[in-house]
Tab-separated table of C-alpha atoms in Angstrom:
chain	number	residue	atom	x	y	z
G	1	UNK	CA	42.963	90.326	136.735
G	2	UNK	CA	43.850	86.627	136.480
G	3	UNK	CA	40.270	85.513	137.181
G	4	UNK	CA	38.274	88.383	135.722
G	5	UNK	CA	35.466	88.318	133.175
G	6	UNK	CA	35.752	85.922	130.259
G	7	UNK	CA	37.286	87.553	127.181
G	8	UNK	CA	36.750	86.288	123.612
G	9	UNK	CA	39.482	86.895	121.039
G	10	UNK	CA	38.355	86.194	117.460
G	11	UNK	CA	40.986	85.456	114.807
G	12	UNK	CA	39.929	85.012	111.156
G	13	UNK	CA	42.493	82.764	109.455
G	14	UNK	CA	43.129	82.486	105.733
G	15	UNK	CA	46.393	81.279	104.183
G	16	UNK	CA	48.728	82.896	106.707
G	17	UNK	CA	50.645	79.799	107.776
G	18	UNK	CA	53.986	81.637	107.976
G	19	UNK	CA	52.547	84.165	110.427
G	20	UNK	CA	49.902	82.241	112.340
G	21	UNK	CA	52.074	80.744	115.095
G	22	UNK	CA	53.596	84.090	116.226
G	23	UNK	CA	50.073	85.542	116.215
G	24	UNK	CA	48.506	82.801	118.341
G	25	UNK	CA	51.526	82.613	120.638
G	26	UNK	CA	51.189	86.342	121.392
G	27	UNK	CA	47.523	85.807	122.314
G	28	UNK	CA	48.200	82.754	124.470
G	29	UNK	CA	50.936	84.703	126.282
G	30	UNK	CA	48.488	87.325	127.562
G	31	UNK	CA	48.904	88.201	131.230
G	32	UNK	CA	45.100	87.978	131.454
G	33	UNK	CA	44.322	84.270	131.703
G	34	UNK	CA	40.524	83.986	131.397
G	35	UNK	CA	40.381	83.824	127.609
G	36	UNK	CA	38.647	81.932	124.863
G	37	UNK	CA	40.546	82.144	121.578
G	38	UNK	CA	38.337	81.491	118.553
G	39	UNK	CA	40.286	80.643	115.405
G	40	UNK	CA	38.071	80.766	112.309
G	41	UNK	CA	39.686	78.850	109.455
G	42	UNK	CA	38.117	80.524	106.432
G	43	UNK	CA	38.804	77.746	103.915
G	44	UNK	CA	42.607	77.985	104.058
G	45	UNK	CA	44.502	75.906	101.497
G	46	UNK	CA	48.018	76.183	102.974
G	47	UNK	CA	47.603	73.961	106.032
G	48	UNK	CA	46.381	76.660	108.429
G	49	UNK	CA	43.363	74.523	109.340
G	50	UNK	CA	45.511	71.688	110.703
G	51	UNK	CA	47.701	74.192	112.530
G	52	UNK	CA	44.599	75.668	114.192
G	53	UNK	CA	43.537	72.201	115.328
G	54	UNK	CA	47.007	71.625	116.780
G	55	UNK	CA	46.707	74.822	118.837
G	56	UNK	CA	43.359	73.603	120.199
G	57	UNK	CA	44.958	70.327	121.324
G	58	UNK	CA	47.733	72.230	123.122
G	59	UNK	CA	45.534	74.808	124.841
G	60	UNK	CA	41.931	74.211	126.026
G	61	UNK	CA	41.214	77.941	125.679
G	62	UNK	CA	41.525	77.633	121.883
G	63	UNK	CA	38.429	76.761	119.835
G	64	UNK	CA	38.388	76.249	116.066
G	65	UNK	CA	35.742	76.865	113.424
G	66	UNK	CA	36.278	75.497	109.909
G	67	UNK	CA	34.221	77.029	107.107
G	68	UNK	CA	34.320	77.445	103.344
G	69	UNK	CA	36.109	80.560	102.184
G	70	UNK	CA	33.669	83.449	102.628
G	71	UNK	CA	35.861	86.425	103.532
G	72	UNK	CA	36.962	88.160	106.707
G	73	UNK	CA	33.510	89.580	107.522
G	74	UNK	CA	31.915	86.151	107.454
G	75	UNK	CA	34.761	84.707	109.545
G	76	UNK	CA	34.413	87.384	112.214
G	77	UNK	CA	30.626	86.934	112.264
G	78	UNK	CA	31.098	83.190	112.805
G	79	UNK	CA	33.395	84.002	115.711
G	80	UNK	CA	30.831	86.389	117.181
G	81	UNK	CA	28.180	83.688	116.985
G	82	UNK	CA	30.366	81.333	119.049
G	83	UNK	CA	31.786	83.919	121.471
G	84	UNK	CA	30.658	83.839	125.102
G	85	UNK	CA	33.017	86.389	126.640
G	86	UNK	CA	31.940	89.660	128.239
G	87	UNK	CA	34.462	91.450	126.046
G	88	UNK	CA	35.276	90.947	122.367
G	89	UNK	CA	38.652	91.453	120.688
G	90	UNK	CA	39.606	90.928	117.034
G	91	UNK	CA	43.103	89.972	115.898
G	92	UNK	CA	44.201	89.299	112.317
G	93	UNK	CA	46.163	86.094	111.836
G	94	UNK	CA	49.280	87.751	110.404
G	95	UNK	CA	49.643	90.253	113.261
G	96	UNK	CA	50.678	90.139	116.936
G	97	UNK	CA	49.588	91.742	120.203
G	98	UNK	CA	51.381	92.995	123.306
G	99	UNK	CA	51.124	90.616	126.269
G	100	UNK	CA	49.323	93.145	128.500
G	101	UNK	CA	46.746	94.231	125.897
G	102	UNK	CA	43.787	92.412	127.440
G	103	UNK	CA	44.732	92.944	131.080
G	104	UNK	CA	45.211	96.697	130.789
G	105	UNK	CA	42.185	97.365	128.568
G	106	UNK	CA	39.767	95.220	130.599
G	107	UNK	CA	40.988	96.934	133.776
G	108	UNK	CA	40.200	100.331	132.254
G	109	UNK	CA	36.784	99.271	130.977
G	110	UNK	CA	35.723	97.805	134.298
G	111	UNK	CA	37.169	100.558	136.487
G	112	UNK	CA	35.677	103.362	134.390
G	113	UNK	CA	32.538	101.581	133.124
G	114	UNK	CA	33.488	102.149	129.473
G	115	UNK	CA	31.623	100.736	126.505
G	116	UNK	CA	34.560	101.139	124.130
G	117	UNK	CA	38.295	101.141	124.705
G	118	UNK	CA	40.932	101.775	122.020
G	119	UNK	CA	44.716	101.818	121.834
G	120	UNK	CA	47.440	102.611	119.331
G	121	UNK	CA	48.641	100.356	116.557
G	122	UNK	CA	52.253	99.857	115.531
G	123	UNK	CA	52.714	99.254	111.810
G	124	UNK	CA	55.811	97.169	111.116
G	125	UNK	CA	57.129	97.464	107.581
G	126	UNK	CA	58.701	94.118	106.649
G	127	UNK	CA	60.722	95.557	103.770
G	128	UNK	CA	62.053	98.629	105.565
G	129	UNK	CA	62.004	98.716	109.377
G	130	UNK	CA	62.828	102.439	109.383
G	131	UNK	CA	59.381	103.088	107.877
G	132	UNK	CA	57.597	101.437	110.816
G	133	UNK	CA	55.329	103.845	112.684
G	134	UNK	CA	52.540	104.150	115.249
G	135	UNK	CA	48.991	105.280	114.504
G	136	UNK	CA	46.181	106.353	116.786
G	137	UNK	CA	45.829	109.000	119.458
G	138	UNK	CA	49.126	109.522	121.345
G	139	UNK	CA	47.464	110.726	124.542
G	140	UNK	CA	44.902	109.542	127.055
G	141	UNK	CA	41.366	110.622	126.170
G	142	UNK	CA	38.023	109.966	127.817
G	143	UNK	CA	34.502	110.790	126.666
G	144	UNK	CA	31.148	110.287	128.338
G	145	UNK	CA	28.209	111.151	126.084
G	146	UNK	CA	25.228	112.895	127.653
G	147	UNK	CA	23.701	114.452	124.503
G	148	UNK	CA	23.162	113.482	120.873
G	149	UNK	CA	25.380	116.362	119.749
G	150	UNK	CA	28.294	115.085	121.845
G	151	UNK	CA	27.914	111.656	120.244
G	152	UNK	CA	27.746	113.150	116.742
G	153	UNK	CA	30.891	115.167	117.387
G	154	UNK	CA	32.700	112.020	118.528
G	155	UNK	CA	31.554	109.999	115.510
G	156	UNK	CA	32.656	112.695	113.063
G	157	UNK	CA	35.770	114.217	114.605
G	158	UNK	CA	37.266	111.072	116.124
G	159	UNK	CA	35.863	107.922	114.515
G	160	UNK	CA	35.297	108.871	110.876
G	161	UNK	CA	38.142	111.388	110.861
G	162	UNK	CA	40.443	108.448	111.704
G	163	UNK	CA	42.024	109.957	114.796
G	164	UNK	CA	41.776	106.602	116.571
G	165	UNK	CA	42.452	104.235	113.667
G	166	UNK	CA	39.799	102.384	111.710
G	167	UNK	CA	40.888	98.836	112.466
G	168	UNK	CA	38.558	96.708	114.606
G	169	UNK	CA	41.727	95.095	115.957
G	170	UNK	CA	42.723	98.002	118.187
G	171	UNK	CA	39.524	98.182	120.228
G	172	UNK	CA	37.805	96.214	122.969
G	173	UNK	CA	34.028	95.812	122.618
G	174	UNK	CA	31.299	94.713	125.026
G	175	UNK	CA	29.495	91.622	123.740
G	176	UNK	CA	26.188	92.524	125.395
G	177	UNK	CA	26.094	95.789	123.435
G	178	UNK	CA	26.948	93.960	120.188
G	179	UNK	CA	24.150	91.453	120.726
G	180	UNK	CA	21.626	93.992	121.983
G	181	UNK	CA	21.902	95.923	118.717
G	182	UNK	CA	22.552	92.845	116.545
G	183	UNK	CA	25.781	94.264	115.176
G	184	UNK	CA	27.667	92.254	112.586
G	185	UNK	CA	30.210	92.855	109.822
G	186	UNK	CA	28.749	93.447	106.353
G	187	UNK	CA	28.769	90.086	104.498
G	188	UNK	CA	30.978	90.072	101.422
G	189	UNK	CA	32.572	93.438	102.233
G	190	UNK	CA	36.210	93.221	101.115
G	191	UNK	CA	37.611	96.486	102.489
G	192	UNK	CA	36.647	98.970	105.217
G	193	UNK	CA	34.454	96.382	106.955
G	194	UNK	CA	36.149	97.427	110.196
G	195	UNK	CA	35.066	101.058	110.108
G	196	UNK	CA	31.440	100.151	109.381
G	197	UNK	CA	31.275	97.871	112.421
G	198	UNK	CA	33.250	100.363	114.536
G	199	UNK	CA	31.004	103.287	113.526
G	200	UNK	CA	27.777	101.411	114.233
G	201	UNK	CA	29.070	100.163	117.591
G	202	UNK	CA	30.362	103.594	118.681
G	203	UNK	CA	26.967	105.103	117.882
G	204	UNK	CA	25.468	103.102	120.770
G	205	UNK	CA	28.236	103.728	123.312
G	206	UNK	CA	27.784	105.725	126.483
G	207	UNK	CA	31.503	106.308	126.960
G	208	UNK	CA	34.929	105.891	125.390
G	209	UNK	CA	38.458	105.586	126.743
G	210	UNK	CA	41.661	105.785	124.703
G	211	UNK	CA	44.937	104.243	125.916
G	212	UNK	CA	48.052	105.778	124.303
G	213	UNK	CA	49.968	102.493	124.058
G	214	UNK	CA	50.700	100.447	120.890
G	215	UNK	CA	49.193	97.144	122.025
G	216	UNK	CA	48.610	95.930	118.462
G	217	UNK	CA	51.438	95.156	116.031
G	218	UNK	CA	50.280	95.217	112.430
G	219	UNK	CA	52.512	93.432	109.950
G	220	UNK	CA	52.592	95.375	106.684
G	221	UNK	CA	53.421	93.162	103.722
G	222	UNK	CA	52.541	92.853	100.051
G	223	UNK	CA	49.611	90.493	100.655
G	224	UNK	CA	47.767	92.731	103.127
G	225	UNK	CA	44.187	93.411	102.014
G	226	UNK	CA	44.536	97.163	102.368
G	227	UNK	CA	47.376	97.098	99.823
G	228	UNK	CA	45.735	94.952	97.149
G	229	UNK	CA	42.630	96.963	96.200
G	230	UNK	CA	42.561	99.353	93.256
G	231	UNK	CA	40.970	102.786	93.501
G	232	UNK	CA	37.767	101.986	91.621
G	233	UNK	CA	37.127	98.977	93.847
G	234	UNK	CA	37.842	101.047	96.952
G	235	UNK	CA	35.353	103.681	95.782
G	236	UNK	CA	32.675	101.030	95.207
G	237	UNK	CA	33.203	99.332	98.579
G	238	UNK	CA	33.290	102.645	100.456
G	239	UNK	CA	30.138	103.803	98.723
G	240	UNK	CA	28.365	100.588	99.699
G	241	UNK	CA	29.076	101.313	103.353
G	242	UNK	CA	28.131	104.994	103.170
G	243	UNK	CA	24.896	104.122	101.368
G	244	UNK	CA	23.983	101.564	104.044
G	245	UNK	CA	24.251	104.224	106.747
G	246	UNK	CA	21.199	105.916	105.230
G	247	UNK	CA	19.119	103.038	106.577
G	248	UNK	CA	20.146	103.902	110.135
G	249	UNK	CA	17.985	107.036	110.108
G	250	UNK	CA	14.917	104.869	110.680
G	251	UNK	CA	16.610	103.361	113.752
G	252	UNK	CA	17.432	106.689	115.433
G	253	UNK	CA	16.247	109.763	113.566
G	254	UNK	CA	17.899	112.243	115.912
G	255	UNK	CA	21.369	110.682	115.937
G	256	UNK	CA	21.648	109.534	112.313
G	257	UNK	CA	19.612	112.219	110.527
G	258	UNK	CA	22.705	114.089	109.230
G	259	UNK	CA	23.860	110.950	107.382
G	260	UNK	CA	25.199	113.248	104.658
G	261	UNK	CA	27.805	114.427	107.169
G	262	UNK	CA	28.949	110.907	108.056
G	263	UNK	CA	29.008	109.841	104.410
G	264	UNK	CA	30.787	113.013	103.304
G	265	UNK	CA	33.655	112.507	105.742
G	266	UNK	CA	34.013	108.826	104.893
G	267	UNK	CA	33.844	109.159	101.100
G	268	UNK	CA	36.123	112.199	100.929
G	269	UNK	CA	38.986	110.319	102.628
G	270	UNK	CA	39.709	108.597	99.320
G	271	UNK	CA	40.345	112.005	97.743
G	272	UNK	CA	42.802	113.136	100.416
G	273	UNK	CA	45.352	110.362	99.777
G	274	UNK	CA	48.481	111.858	98.249
G	275	UNK	CA	46.690	115.189	98.116
G	276	UNK	CA	49.794	117.333	98.206
G	277	UNK	CA	50.938	115.828	94.894
G	278	UNK	CA	48.114	117.843	93.416
G	279	UNK	CA	49.358	118.123	89.842
G	280	UNK	CA	49.638	114.346	89.560
G	281	UNK	CA	46.371	113.444	91.260
G	282	UNK	CA	43.793	115.921	89.979
G	283	UNK	CA	42.701	113.593	87.203
G	284	UNK	CA	42.539	110.583	89.532
G	285	UNK	CA	40.508	112.495	92.119
G	286	UNK	CA	38.061	113.617	89.440
G	287	UNK	CA	37.714	109.968	88.449
G	288	UNK	CA	36.914	109.065	92.054
G	289	UNK	CA	34.071	111.603	92.092
G	290	UNK	CA	32.742	110.036	88.894
G	291	UNK	CA	33.045	106.531	90.373
G	292	UNK	CA	30.879	107.597	93.305
G	293	UNK	CA	28.293	109.172	91.012
G	294	UNK	CA	28.147	106.015	88.902
G	295	UNK	CA	27.163	104.021	91.999
G	296	UNK	CA	23.995	106.009	92.762
G	297	UNK	CA	23.868	109.536	91.339
G	298	UNK	CA	20.398	110.398	92.642
G	299	UNK	CA	21.141	109.461	96.254
G	300	UNK	CA	24.532	111.161	96.281
G	301	UNK	CA	23.390	114.414	94.691
G	302	UNK	CA	20.531	114.539	97.208
G	303	UNK	CA	23.080	114.187	100.029
G	304	UNK	CA	25.139	116.975	98.442
G	305	UNK	CA	22.159	119.333	98.245
G	306	UNK	CA	21.271	118.641	101.876
G	307	UNK	CA	24.862	119.262	102.919
G	308	UNK	CA	25.207	122.604	101.147
G	309	UNK	CA	21.828	123.662	102.493
G	310	UNK	CA	22.941	122.868	106.056
G	311	UNK	CA	26.519	124.194	106.158
G	312	UNK	CA	26.014	125.639	109.642
G	313	UNK	CA	25.036	122.229	111.035
G	314	UNK	CA	28.058	120.603	109.384
G	315	UNK	CA	30.425	123.115	110.973
G	316	UNK	CA	28.692	122.778	114.358
G	317	UNK	CA	29.072	118.982	114.401
G	318	UNK	CA	32.384	118.561	112.566
G	319	UNK	CA	34.204	121.706	113.621
G	320	UNK	CA	35.704	124.171	111.151
G	321	UNK	CA	38.572	122.211	109.534
G	322	UNK	CA	36.695	118.958	108.920
G	323	UNK	CA	33.453	120.744	108.090
G	324	UNK	CA	35.169	122.682	105.303
G	325	UNK	CA	36.336	119.411	103.767
G	326	UNK	CA	32.829	117.945	103.800
G	327	UNK	CA	31.331	121.034	102.149
G	328	UNK	CA	34.096	121.115	99.537
G	329	UNK	CA	33.570	117.459	98.716
G	330	UNK	CA	29.856	117.875	98.095
G	331	UNK	CA	30.313	121.088	96.134
G	332	UNK	CA	32.737	119.265	93.813
G	333	UNK	CA	30.183	116.505	93.290
G	334	UNK	CA	27.567	119.025	92.175
G	335	UNK	CA	29.832	121.217	90.026
G	336	UNK	CA	32.049	118.439	88.668
G	337	UNK	CA	35.057	120.641	89.443
G	338	UNK	CA	37.686	119.101	91.738
G	339	UNK	CA	39.065	122.597	92.398
G	340	UNK	CA	36.139	123.211	94.750
G	341	UNK	CA	37.445	120.374	96.901
G	342	UNK	CA	41.017	121.668	96.610
G	343	UNK	CA	40.044	125.106	97.891
G	344	UNK	CA	38.205	123.620	100.855
G	345	UNK	CA	41.067	121.235	101.601
G	346	UNK	CA	43.633	124.022	101.703
G	347	UNK	CA	41.371	126.046	103.977
G	348	UNK	CA	41.042	122.974	106.198
G	349	UNK	CA	44.823	122.553	106.295
G	350	UNK	CA	45.228	126.218	107.256
G	351	UNK	CA	42.663	125.942	110.049
G	352	UNK	CA	44.289	122.752	111.301
G	353	UNK	CA	47.668	124.483	111.458
G	354	UNK	CA	46.243	127.388	113.452
G	355	UNK	CA	44.501	125.027	115.879
G	356	UNK	CA	47.710	123.042	116.391
G	357	UNK	CA	49.619	126.247	117.095
G	358	UNK	CA	46.973	127.224	119.630
G	359	UNK	CA	47.192	123.815	121.364
G	360	UNK	CA	50.995	123.874	121.403
G	361	UNK	CA	50.991	127.367	122.866
G	362	UNK	CA	48.504	126.343	125.555
G	363	UNK	CA	50.596	123.250	126.378
G	364	UNK	CA	53.820	125.260	126.599
G	365	UNK	CA	52.131	127.824	128.809
G	366	UNK	CA	50.840	125.137	131.157
G	367	UNK	CA	54.303	123.507	131.327
G	368	UNK	CA	55.773	126.858	132.339
G	369	UNK	CA	53.073	127.406	134.965
G	370	UNK	CA	53.706	123.915	136.355
G	371	UNK	CA	57.346	124.799	136.847
G	372	UNK	CA	56.414	127.777	138.944
G	373	UNK	CA	53.628	125.918	140.764
G	374	UNK	CA	50.611	127.494	139.084
G	375	UNK	CA	49.781	124.999	136.311
G	376	UNK	CA	47.242	122.199	136.176
G	377	UNK	CA	48.652	118.665	136.334
G	378	UNK	CA	47.017	115.374	135.352
G	379	UNK	CA	47.592	112.907	132.542
G	380	UNK	CA	44.008	112.460	131.333
G	381	UNK	CA	42.807	114.710	128.580
G	382	UNK	CA	39.149	115.363	127.809
G	383	UNK	CA	38.237	116.887	124.464
């Protein structure tokens, strides 16, 4: 793998001087050598720009872009414009990566002809190490999409349902696919810009491979963007993304027609946070519904009516647990009663529990059969 395809790693940089060196060092230490590292100084005021230039002098693989502060989406787009690699990776400047991240993921993509490869992310809590944890799918998964329905199921059950993580930093992308479909991050988007790009990219993929290793180390600290946005702002930014997906119907009517399903999953995630503290959060969740309606009541109520008219399609694409949540979300929007969402959410939780019990039973049975020589072995799961 030392002389494989060129890989571009794009790093947006803004006022992270205390973290930037460990980040860049982890990239330069990759066991895969054929890299171009694009550092995009997004108008830093703490000396990060000079530090980026110093890295470029030390390592010819490092290139630097200096621009006025325009946000992470603009910085990543600038990196995409410069990138020449066959594969694209994104790394945030206050995080780190495992040294084999590129080598192992490129090997998988080339051996299995994958359009998208993802891995787990380890979240390191700076204030309390015991709260550090891993996110993403803990097992090997592989999908090859031969029908529109298979793609829709993947987009809903895996991408939007956050089973793989929403960060653009724990995936490897093909640049030719990005350029063919002119994919870019939404300019000015302050939160959730990753999932919009990820969703649009995945919609054009032929295949996906998940690696159950935590290649990406996310540093959780007080200044992280995901911890500095208030609920009303989150609702507005999420709605902007969901609303933009409606425009995709004209691009591919068959794939994107049930945009109310995609939007329903995405928007309802804001209501599920801290859900089990129901007595405390009922009022806040009702406010979130109102925030959404304030953004564009006509469009959202139309999506709700379509959803409740097509419950069978929602369940067919999303599956029972997730489909119940989508229907409950839209019913609450129309009735104004958050209890409709609560009922659906509890039904979803019950279905999820039953499905997990079924999977655990099947796994235990197979383990027993393996011991007596009758089970099916193999580490790769296909769902």
